C-alpha cells in the first residue's frame, strides 16, 4: 500500500463485513509515533481465527485462499520498529475487534499517512448506515467526526448522498487546517 | 466554517428528491474494494464515479456501490456496470480519468467504452 490511509480503509472494510453497527478510527500522533486504532462491534473472531489472521494464507474471502489486509498493516508497522496487535471476541454479549498499529514516523521505512479524508468518505459512502467515529489527534489538537451527530440533523437523508459526502470532506479538510 | 446548519439545508433540498428515488437505480456501478482493489488504486476510482455521476446529474438513475474482491485481482481496479436487460460490463485497470470517461460516454451516452473492458484486455 502506498499510503497508510489505504491500510486503514482496507482494515475498516473488515469491520463493515463483520456487520458492525459502530466503527471507530482513531489516529494519535506524537512527535515520534503515529498510532492507528480501528475498533468495531461486529461479529468478532474466535481465538483460533485471531491467532491466524496475521498469516497471509488466512482469509475470509471465497474467491481466493489468501488474505493480505492484516499482514500488510502489520508489516507496515513492524518495518518502522513499531507494534501491531489485534484483539477480538465473538461472544454473543460482547463481540467486536480492535486492531492497533504503532508506527515510528522518523523511521526510513515509515509509510506516509496520505489522504485519510478520502478513506473516511469512501467508507461512509460504502456503508452509510454504520455509525462512524473518526478522531485524529496531535498533541492537544484534534479533528473529529461522529456520524451520529450528522444523522441527527439529516433525518432520513442518507450519509451516502453526494452533497453530504462533499460536506464531510470539506468539514474534515477544514479540521486538518487547524491541527 | 462548515456547520451542521448546512446539513439541515441539504436535508431540505432532498425532501422533494426522496420521492423521485423510488424505483431508481436503473444502473448500478460496483467498484471492487477488497485489499487487491484498494492497493491497485480503487479509492480514487470510486470517488471519481461518485463525483462525476453527481456532476452529470445522474444520481436518480445511477447508484455507485462498493463490493469485495471480484476475483480478477490482476486487473484491479475493477468496475462492474449492471443495467436491467443488458449484459454486465466489466471495466478493468481503471483510473479516475477513465472513470470520468465512462460516466460521460457509457452512463450518460449509453455507449460502452470497449477500450477499457475486460474483453478487450483478454483479446
Coordinates of N, CA and C in Angstrom, one line a residue, chain A residues 22-104:
Chain A
X22 N -21.1 0.1 14.9 CA -20.3 1.2 15.2 C -18.9 0.9 14.9
X23 N -18.2 1.8 14.2 CA -16.8 1.6 13.8 C -16.1 2.9 14.2
X24 N -15.0 2.7 14.9 CA -14.2 3.9 15.3 C -12.8 3.8 14.6
X25 N -12.3 4.9 14.1 CA -11.0 5.0 13.6 C -10.3 6.1 14.4
X26 N -9.3 5.7 15.1 CA -8.6 6.7 15.9 C -7.1 6.8 15.5
X27 N -6.6 8.0 15.2 CA -5.2 8.2 14.9 C -4.7 9.1 15.9
X28 N -3.6 8.7 16.5 CA -3.0 9.6 17.6 C -1.5 9.8 17.2
X29 N -1.1 11.1 17.2 CA 0.3 11.4 16.8 C 1.0 12.0 17.9
X30 N 2.3 11.6 18.1 CA 3.2 12.4 18.9 C 4.3 12.8 18.0
X31 N 5.3 13.4 18.6 CA 6.5 13.8 17.7 C 7.1 12.6 17.0
X32 N 7.1 11.5 17.7 CA 7.8 10.3 17.2 C 6.9 9.2 16.6
X33 N 5.7 9.1 17.2 CA 4.9 8.0 16.7 C 3.6 8.4 16.1
X34 N 3.0 7.5 15.4 CA 1.7 7.6 14.9 C 1.0 6.3 15.2
X35 N -0.1 6.3 15.9 CA -0.8 5.0 16.2 C -2.2 5.1 15.6
X36 N -2.6 3.9 15.0 CA -3.9 3.8 14.4 C -4.7 2.7 15.1
X37 N -5.9 3.0 15.6 CA -6.7 2.0 16.2 C -8.0 2.0 15.5
X38 N -8.4 0.8 15.1 CA -9.7 0.6 14.4 C -10.5 -0.4 15.3
X39 N -11.6 0.1 15.8 CA -12.4 -0.7 16.7 C -13.8 -0.9 16.1
X40 N -14.4 -2.1 16.3 CA -15.8 -2.3 15.9 C -16.5 -3.2 16.8
X41 N -17.9 -3.2 16.7 CA -18.7 -4.0 17.5 C -19.3 -5.1 16.6
X42 N -18.5 -5.5 15.6 CA -19.0 -6.5 14.6 C -19.0 -7.9 15.3
X43 N -19.1 -8.9 14.4 CA -19.3 -10.3 14.9 C -18.1 -10.9 15.6
X44 N -16.9 -10.2 15.4 CA -15.7 -10.7 16.1 C -15.2 -12.0 15.5
X45 N -14.1 -12.5 16.1 CA -13.5 -13.7 15.6 C -13.2 -14.7 16.8
X46 N -13.1 -15.9 16.5 CA -12.8 -16.9 17.5 C -11.3 -16.8 17.8
X47 N -10.9 -17.3 19.0 CA -9.5 -17.2 19.4 C -8.6 -17.8 18.3
X48 N -9.0 -18.9 17.8 CA -8.2 -19.6 16.8 C -8.0 -18.7 15.5
X49 N -9.1 -18.0 15.1 CA -9.0 -17.2 13.9 C -8.1 -16.0 14.2
X50 N -8.2 -15.4 15.4 CA -7.4 -14.2 15.8 C -5.9 -14.6 15.6
X51 N -5.6 -15.8 16.1 CA -4.2 -16.2 16.0 C -3.7 -16.3 14.6
X52 N -4.6 -16.7 13.7 CA -4.1 -16.9 12.4 C -4.3 -15.8 11.4
X53 N -5.0 -14.7 11.8 CA -5.2 -13.6 10.8 C -4.0 -12.9 10.3
X54 N -2.9 -12.9 11.1 CA -1.7 -12.2 10.7 C -1.0 -13.1 9.6
X55 N -1.4 -14.3 9.4 CA -0.9 -15.2 8.4 C -1.5 -14.8 7.0
X56 N -0.7 -14.5 6.0 CA -1.3 -14.1 4.7 C -2.1 -15.2 4.1
X57 N -2.0 -16.4 4.6 CA -2.7 -17.5 3.9 C -4.1 -17.8 4.6
X58 N -4.5 -16.8 5.5 CA -5.8 -16.8 6.1 C -6.6 -15.8 5.5
X59 N -7.8 -16.1 5.2 CA -8.7 -15.1 4.6 C -10.2 -15.5 4.7
X60 N -11.1 -14.5 4.7 CA -12.5 -14.8 4.7 C -13.0 -14.8 3.3
X61 N -12.2 -14.4 2.4 CA -12.7 -14.3 1.0 C -12.9 -15.7 0.4
X62 N -13.8 -15.8 -0.5 CA -14.1 -17.1 -1.0 C -13.5 -17.2 -2.4
X63 N -13.1 -16.1 -3.0 CA -12.6 -16.1 -4.4 C -11.1 -16.7 -4.4
X64 N -10.4 -16.5 -3.4 CA -9.0 -17.0 -3.3 C -8.7 -17.4 -1.9
X65 N -7.6 -18.1 -1.7 CA -7.3 -18.6 -0.4 C -6.2 -17.8 0.3
X66 N -6.0 -16.5 -0.1 CA -5.0 -15.7 0.6 C -5.7 -14.4 1.0
X67 N -5.3 -13.8 2.2 CA -5.8 -12.5 2.6 C -4.6 -11.7 3.1
X68 N -4.5 -10.5 2.5 CA -3.3 -9.8 2.7 C -3.5 -8.5 3.6
X69 N -4.7 -8.2 3.9 CA -5.0 -6.9 4.6 C -4.3 -6.8 5.9
X70 N -4.5 -7.7 6.8 CA -3.9 -7.6 8.1 C -2.4 -7.7 8.1
X71 N -1.9 -8.8 7.3 CA -0.4 -8.9 7.2 C 0.3 -7.6 6.7
X72 N -0.4 -6.9 5.7 CA 0.2 -5.7 5.2 C 0.3 -4.6 6.2
X73 N -0.7 -4.4 7.0 CA -0.7 -3.4 8.1 C 0.4 -3.7 9.1
X74 N 0.4 -5.0 9.5 CA 1.4 -5.5 10.5 C 2.8 -5.2 10.0
X75 N 3.0 -5.5 8.7 CA 4.3 -5.3 8.1 C 4.7 -3.8 8.1
X76 N 3.7 -3.0 7.7 CA 3.9 -1.6 7.6 C 4.4 -1.0 8.9
X77 N 3.8 -1.5 10.0 CA 4.1 -1.1 11.4 C 5.5 -1.6 11.8
X78 N 5.7 -2.9 11.6 CA 6.9 -3.5 12.1 C 8.1 -3.1 11.4
X79 N 8.0 -2.7 10.1 CA 9.2 -2.2 9.4 C 9.6 -0.9 9.9
X80 N 8.8 -0.2 10.8 CA 9.3 1.0 11.4 C 9.7 0.8 12.8
X81 N 9.9 -0.5 13.2 CA 10.1 -0.9 14.6 C 8.9 -0.7 15.5
X82 N 7.8 -0.5 14.9 CA 6.6 -0.3 15.6 C 5.9 -1.6 16.1
X83 N 4.7 -1.5 16.5 CA 4.0 -2.6 17.1 C 2.6 -2.9 16.4
X84 N 2.2 -4.1 16.5 CA 0.9 -4.4 15.9 C 0.1 -5.3 16.9
X85 N -1.2 -5.1 17.1 CA -1.9 -6.0 17.9 C -3.4 -6.1 17.4
X86 N -4.0 -7.3 17.7 CA -5.4 -7.4 17.3 C -6.1 -8.2 18.4
X87 N -7.2 -7.7 18.9 CA -7.9 -8.3 19.9 C -9.4 -8.5 19.4
X88 N -9.9 -9.6 19.7 CA -11.3 -9.9 19.2 C -12.0 -10.8 20.1
X89 N -13.3 -10.6 20.1 CA -14.2 -11.5 20.8 C -15.4 -11.8 20.0
X90 N -15.9 -13.1 20.0 CA -17.1 -13.4 19.3 C -18.2 -13.9 20.2
X91 N -18.1 -13.5 21.5 CA -19.1 -13.9 22.5 C -20.4 -13.2 22.1
X92 N -21.5 -13.8 22.3 CA -22.8 -13.2 21.9 C -23.1 -11.9 22.6
X93 N -22.7 -11.7 23.8 CA -23.0 -10.5 24.5 C -21.8 -9.5 24.5
X94 N -20.7 -9.9 23.9 CA -19.5 -9.0 23.9 C -18.7 -9.3 22.7
X95 N -19.0 -8.7 21.6 CA -18.3 -9.1 20.4 C -17.7 -7.8 19.7
X96 N -16.7 -8.1 19.0 CA -16.0 -7.0 18.2 C -14.6 -7.2 18.1
X97 N -13.9 -6.3 17.4 CA -12.5 -6.4 17.1 C -11.8 -5.1 17.3
X98 N -10.6 -5.1 17.9 CA -9.8 -3.9 18.0 C -8.4 -4.2 17.3
X99 N -8.1 -3.4 16.3 CA -6.8 -3.6 15.6 C -6.0 -2.3 15.9
X100 N -4.8 -2.5 16.3 CA -4.0 -1.4 16.6 C -2.6 -1.5 16.0
X101 N -2.1 -0.4 15.5 CA -0.7 -0.5 14.9 C 0.0 0.8 15.3
X102 N 1.2 0.7 15.7 CA 2.0 1.9 16.1 C 3.2 2.0 15.2
X103 N 3.4 3.2 14.7 CA 4.5 3.4 13.7 C 5.4 4.5 14.2
X104 N 6.7 4.3 13.9 CA 7.7 5.3 14.2 C 7.9 6.2 13.0

